[in-house]
C-alpha positions as protocol buffer text, in pm:
chain_id: "A"
residue {
  index: 1
  type: UNK
  ca { x: 114 y: -862 z: -1134 }
}
residue {
  index: 2
  type: UNK
  ca { x: 480 y: -869 z: -1028 }
}
residue {
  index: 3
  type: UNK
  ca { x: 721 y: -930 z: -1313 }
}
residue {
  index: 4
  type: UNK
  ca { x: 1058 y: -1104 z: -1274 }
}
residue {
  index: 5
  type: UNK
  ca { x: 1259 y: -782 z: -1300 }
}
residue {
  index: 6
  type: UNK
  ca { x: 1068 y: -640 z: -1002 }
}
residue {
  index: 7
  type: UNK
  ca { x: 1098 y: -965 z: -807 }
}
residue {
  index: 8
  type: UNK
  ca { x: 1472 y: -977 z: -870 }
}
residue {
  index: 9
  type: UNK
  ca { x: 1508 y: -645 z: -689 }
}
residue {
  index: 10
  type: UNK
  ca { x: 1319 y: -760 z: -379 }
}
residue {
  index: 11
  type: UNK
  ca { x: 1631 y: -888 z: -208 }
}
residue {
  index: 12
  type: UNK
  ca { x: 1580 y: -1106 z: 102 }
}
residue {
  index: 13
  type: UNK
  ca { x: 1708 y: -959 z: 427 }
}
residue {
  index: 14
  type: UNK
  ca { x: 1911 y: -1271 z: 506 }
}
residue {
  index: 15
  type: UNK
  ca { x: 2174 y: -1404 z: 267 }
}
residue {
  index: 16
  type: UNK
  ca { x: 2023 y: -1644 z: 13 }
}
residue {
  index: 17
  type: UNK
  ca { x: 2285 y: -1707 z: -254 }
}
residue {
  index: 18
  type: UNK
  ca { x: 2073 y: -1969 z: -433 }
}
residue {
  index: 19
  type: UNK
  ca { x: 1791 y: -1717 z: -478 }
}
residue {
  index: 20
  type: UNK
  ca { x: 2037 y: -1452 z: -596 }
}
residue {
  index: 21
  type: UNK
  ca { x: 2192 y: -1685 z: -853 }
}
residue {
  index: 22
  type: UNK
  ca { x: 1850 y: -1792 z: -980 }
}
residue {
  index: 23
  type: UNK
  ca { x: 1747 y: -1435 z: -1059 }
}
residue {
  index: 24
  type: UNK
  ca { x: 2077 y: -1277 z: -1157 }
}
residue {
  index: 25
  type: UNK
  ca { x: 2311 y: -1542 z: -1306 }
}
residue {
  index: 26
  type: UNK
  ca { x: 2116 y: -1588 z: -1632 }
}
residue {
  index: 27
  type: UNK
  ca { x: 2169 y: -1223 z: -1726 }
}
residue {
  index: 28
  type: UNK
  ca { x: 2542 y: -1246 z: -1654 }
}
residue {
  index: 29
  type: UNK
  ca { x: 2554 y: -993 z: -1371 }
}
residue {
  index: 30
  type: UNK
  ca { x: 2609 y: -1258 z: -1101 }
}
residue {
  index: 31
  type: UNK
  ca { x: 2893 y: -1494 z: -1187 }
}
residue {
  index: 32
  type: UNK
  ca { x: 3034 y: -1775 z: -976 }
}
residue {
  index: 33
  type: UNK
  ca { x: 3316 y: -2023 z: -1022 }
}
residue {
  index: 34
  type: UNK
  ca { x: 3571 y: -1772 z: -1139 }
}
residue {
  index: 35
  type: UNK
  ca { x: 3943 y: -1764 z: -1083 }
}
residue {
  index: 36
  type: UNK
  ca { x: 4120 y: -1441 z: -1006 }
}
residue {
  index: 37
  type: UNK
  ca { x: 4262 y: -1449 z: -1359 }
}
residue {
  index: 38
  type: UNK
  ca { x: 3908 y: -1483 z: -1505 }
}
residue {
  index: 39
  type: UNK
  ca { x: 3797 y: -1175 z: -1317 }
}
residue {
  index: 40
  type: UNK
  ca { x: 4113 y: -981 z: -1404 }
}
residue {
  index: 41
  type: UNK
  ca { x: 4053 y: -1043 z: -1775 }
}
residue {
  index: 42
  type: UNK
  ca { x: 3721 y: -860 z: -1742 }
}
residue {
  index: 43
  type: UNK
  ca { x: 3794 y: -613 z: -1462 }
}
residue {
  index: 44
  type: UNK
  ca { x: 4156 y: -502 z: -1503 }
}
residue {
  index: 45
  type: UNK
  ca { x: 4182 y: -125 z: -1478 }
}
residue {
  index: 46
  type: UNK
  ca { x: 3841 y: -95 z: -1313 }
}
residue {
  index: 47
  type: UNK
  ca { x: 3749 y: 0 z: -958 }
}
residue {
  index: 48
  type: UNK
  ca { x: 3614 y: -294 z: -758 }
}
residue {
  index: 49
  type: UNK
  ca { x: 3429 y: -317 z: -429 }
}
residue {
  index: 50
  type: UNK
  ca { x: 3594 y: -605 z: -243 }
}
residue {
  index: 51
  type: UNK
  ca { x: 3319 y: -761 z: -31 }
}
residue {
  index: 52
  type: UNK
  ca { x: 3448 y: -948 z: 273 }
}
residue {
  index: 53
  type: UNK
  ca { x: 3290 y: -1015 z: 614 }
}
residue {
  index: 54
  type: UNK
  ca { x: 3331 y: -750 z: 881 }
}
residue {
  index: 55
  type: UNK
  ca { x: 3050 y: -694 z: 1133 }
}
residue {
  index: 56
  type: UNK
  ca { x: 3049 y: -966 z: 1398 }
}
residue {
  index: 57
  type: UNK
  ca { x: 3334 y: -1148 z: 1222 }
}
residue {
  index: 58
  type: UNK
  ca { x: 3446 y: -1447 z: 1432 }
}
residue {
  index: 59
  type: UNK
  ca { x: 3804 y: -1324 z: 1453 }
}
residue {
  index: 60
  type: UNK
  ca { x: 3705 y: -964 z: 1527 }
}
residue {
  index: 61
  type: UNK
  ca { x: 3723 y: -648 z: 1319 }
}
residue {
  index: 62
  type: UNK
  ca { x: 4102 y: -625 z: 1308 }
}
residue {
  index: 63
  type: UNK
  ca { x: 4136 y: -973 z: 1159 }
}
residue {
  index: 64
  type: UNK
  ca { x: 3850 y: -897 z: 917 }
}
residue {
  index: 65
  type: UNK
  ca { x: 4034 y: -583 z: 803 }
}
residue {
  index: 66
  type: UNK
  ca { x: 4361 y: -776 z: 768 }
}
residue {
  index: 67
  type: UNK
  ca { x: 4189 y: -1032 z: 545 }
}
residue {
  index: 68
  type: UNK
  ca { x: 4043 y: -753 z: 333 }
}
residue {
  index: 69
  type: UNK
  ca { x: 4385 y: -588 z: 306 }
}
residue {
  index: 70
  type: UNK
  ca { x: 4544 y: -914 z: 188 }
}
residue {
  index: 71
  type: UNK
  ca { x: 4276 y: -956 z: -80 }
}
residue {
  index: 72
  type: UNK
  ca { x: 4319 y: -592 z: -184 }
}
residue {
  index: 73
  type: UNK
  ca { x: 4686 y: -670 z: -247 }
}
residue {
  index: 74
  type: UNK
  ca { x: 4598 y: -979 z: -453 }
}
residue {
  index: 75
  type: UNK
  ca { x: 4353 y: -781 z: -667 }
}
residue {
  index: 76
  type: UNK
  ca { x: 4607 y: -504 z: -713 }
}
residue {
  index: 77
  type: UNK
  ca { x: 4864 y: -754 z: -839 }
}
residue {
  index: 78
  type: UNK
  ca { x: 4629 y: -852 z: -1126 }
}
residue {
  index: 79
  type: UNK
  ca { x: 4552 y: -492 z: -1223 }
}
residue {
  index: 80
  type: UNK
  ca { x: 4222 y: -438 z: -1039 }
}
residue {
  index: 81
  type: UNK
  ca { x: 4189 y: -131 z: -818 }
}
residue {
  index: 82
  type: UNK
  ca { x: 4006 y: -248 z: -503 }
}
residue {
  index: 83
  type: UNK
  ca { x: 3822 y: -66 z: -227 }
}
residue {
  index: 84
  type: UNK
  ca { x: 3723 y: -283 z: 68 }
}
residue {
  index: 85
  type: UNK
  ca { x: 3438 y: -164 z: 292 }
}
residue {
  index: 86
  type: UNK
  ca { x: 3566 y: -392 z: 571 }
}
residue {
  index: 87
  type: UNK
  ca { x: 3909 y: -231 z: 566 }
}
residue {
  index: 88
  type: UNK
  ca { x: 3763 y: 120 z: 549 }
}
residue {
  index: 89
  type: UNK
  ca { x: 3524 y: 44 z: 837 }
}
residue {
  index: 90
  type: UNK
  ca { x: 3809 y: -76 z: 1058 }
}
residue {
  index: 91
  type: UNK
  ca { x: 4019 y: 230 z: 978 }
}
residue {
  index: 92
  type: UNK
  ca { x: 3723 y: 454 z: 1068 }
}
residue {
  index: 93
  type: UNK
  ca { x: 3639 y: 259 z: 1384 }
}
residue {
  index: 94
  type: UNK
  ca { x: 3292 y: 174 z: 1250 }
}
residue {
  index: 95
  type: UNK
  ca { x: 3096 y: -128 z: 1370 }
}
residue {
  index: 96
  type: UNK
  ca { x: 2950 y: -209 z: 1028 }
}
residue {
  index: 97
  type: UNK
  ca { x: 3105 y: -192 z: 681 }
}
residue {
  index: 98
  type: UNK
  ca { x: 2918 y: 31 z: 437 }
}
residue {
  index: 99
  type: UNK
  ca { x: 2941 y: -96 z: 79 }
}
residue {
  index: 100
  type: UNK
  ca { x: 2694 y: 166 z: -46 }
}
residue {
  index: 101
  type: UNK
  ca { x: 2949 y: 446 z: -27 }
}
residue {
  index: 102
  type: UNK
  ca { x: 3206 y: 235 z: -210 }
}
residue {
  index: 103
  type: UNK
  ca { x: 2951 y: 134 z: -474 }
}
residue {
  index: 104
  type: UNK
  ca { x: 2891 y: 500 z: -554 }
}
residue {
  index: 105
  type: UNK
  ca { x: 3231 y: 477 z: -727 }
}
residue {
  index: 106
  type: UNK
  ca { x: 3303 y: 108 z: -791 }
}
residue {
  index: 107
  type: UNK
  ca { x: 3223 y: -62 z: -1119 }
}
residue {
  index: 108
  type: UNK
  ca { x: 3175 y: -412 z: -980 }
}
residue {
  index: 109
  type: UNK
  ca { x: 3187 y: -633 z: -670 }
}
residue {
  index: 110
  type: UNK
  ca { x: 3433 y: -916 z: -607 }
}
residue {
  index: 111
  type: UNK
  ca { x: 3363 y: -1171 z: -335 }
}
residue {
  index: 112
  type: UNK
  ca { x: 3659 y: -1389 z: -233 }
}
residue {
  index: 113
  type: UNK
  ca { x: 3618 y: -1713 z: -43 }
}
residue {
  index: 114
  type: UNK
  ca { x: 3698 y: -1613 z: 312 }
}
residue {
  index: 115
  type: UNK
  ca { x: 3559 y: -1770 z: 628 }
}
residue {
  index: 116
  type: UNK
  ca { x: 3202 y: -1664 z: 693 }
}
residue {
  index: 117
  type: UNK
  ca { x: 3135 y: -1496 z: 357 }
}
residue {
  index: 118
  type: UNK
  ca { x: 2810 y: -1687 z: 292 }
}
residue {
  index: 119
  type: UNK
  ca { x: 2657 y: -1575 z: 623 }
}
residue {
  index: 120
  type: UNK
  ca { x: 2796 y: -1222 z: 623 }
}
residue {
  index: 121
  type: UNK
  ca { x: 2540 y: -942 z: 614 }
}
residue {
  index: 122
  type: UNK
  ca { x: 2818 y: -711 z: 488 }
}
residue {
  index: 123
  type: UNK
  ca { x: 2894 y: -931 z: 187 }
}
residue {
  index: 124
  type: UNK
  ca { x: 2524 y: -988 z: 116 }
}
residue {
  index: 125
  type: UNK
  ca { x: 2449 y: -615 z: 125 }
}
residue {
  index: 126
  type: UNK
  ca { x: 2736 y: -539 z: -113 }
}
residue {
  index: 127
  type: UNK
  ca { x: 2611 y: -798 z: -365 }
}
residue {
  index: 128
  type: UNK
  ca { x: 2249 y: -683 z: -345 }
}
residue {
  index: 129
  type: UNK
  ca { x: 2336 y: -313 z: -371 }
}
residue {
  index: 130
  type: UNK
  ca { x: 2556 y: -378 z: -672 }
}
residue {
  index: 131
  type: UNK
  ca { x: 2293 y: -584 z: -854 }
}
residue {
  index: 132
  type: UNK
  ca { x: 2026 y: -327 z: -774 }
}
residue {
  index: 133
  type: UNK
  ca { x: 2251 y: -74 z: -949 }
}
residue {
  index: 134
  type: UNK
  ca { x: 2310 y: -316 z: -1239 }
}
residue {
  index: 135
  type: UNK
  ca { x: 2677 y: -366 z: -1151 }
}
residue {
  index: 136
  type: UNK
  ca { x: 2832 y: -713 z: -1188 }
}
residue {
  index: 137
  type: UNK
  ca { x: 2912 y: -936 z: -891 }
}
residue {
  index: 138
  type: UNK
  ca { x: 3188 y: -1197 z: -919 }
}
residue {
  index: 139
  type: UNK
  ca { x: 3231 y: -1481 z: -670 }
}
residue {
  index: 140
  type: UNK
  ca { x: 3570 y: -1648 z: -680 }
}
residue {
  index: 141
  type: UNK
  ca { x: 3600 y: -2024 z: -726 }
}
residue {
  index: 142
  type: UNK
  ca { x: 3230 y: -2095 z: -729 }
}
residue {
  index: 143
  type: UNK
  ca { x: 3166 y: -1999 z: -371 }
}
residue {
  index: 144
  type: UNK
  ca { x: 3113 y: -2356 z: -256 }
}
residue {
  index: 145
  type: UNK
  ca { x: 3340 y: -2335 z: 47 }
}
residue {
  index: 146
  type: UNK
  ca { x: 3260 y: -2116 z: 341 }
}
residue {
  index: 147
  type: UNK
  ca { x: 3592 y: -2161 z: 509 }
}
C-alpha cells in the first residue's frame, strides 16, 4: 500500500500546483501568499534558488534571463543570496535551465510571480526537486496571477 509520504514524492510531469499544495503545504515546506518581506524574515542570509521561467519563454531566453536578474537584485536587497537557473542557463547558452545543480547548494526555492510561471517546466522542476530534498518552496503573493 502506498503511503502519503511516498505519494507526495511522485511528482506529476506537468505542473499541477493544486496537487503540490495539497501534499506539501500542510507540512510547511510549500508556502504561498507571501510577501518578499515575509520570505526575507525566514530566509535572510541563506542561499536561495530563484525559480523563474526560461525554456520556451514567450519573450525568449534573453528576456527570461533579464527577469531573473531583476528578481535576483530584489532578493539581494532584502538580504537573500539568490542563484537563478534561468540566468545561469542564458549565460552558458543552454536551452534549458537546470535547477538541480543550484539545489545542490541552495537552502530553499523562491518563485516570484512572473509571466508564465504556472506553466513553466523550469519552475515546476525546481519546486519538485526542492521538495524531494525536503527544502522549502516559497511562492510570492499567493501565486494567483500568471501574468
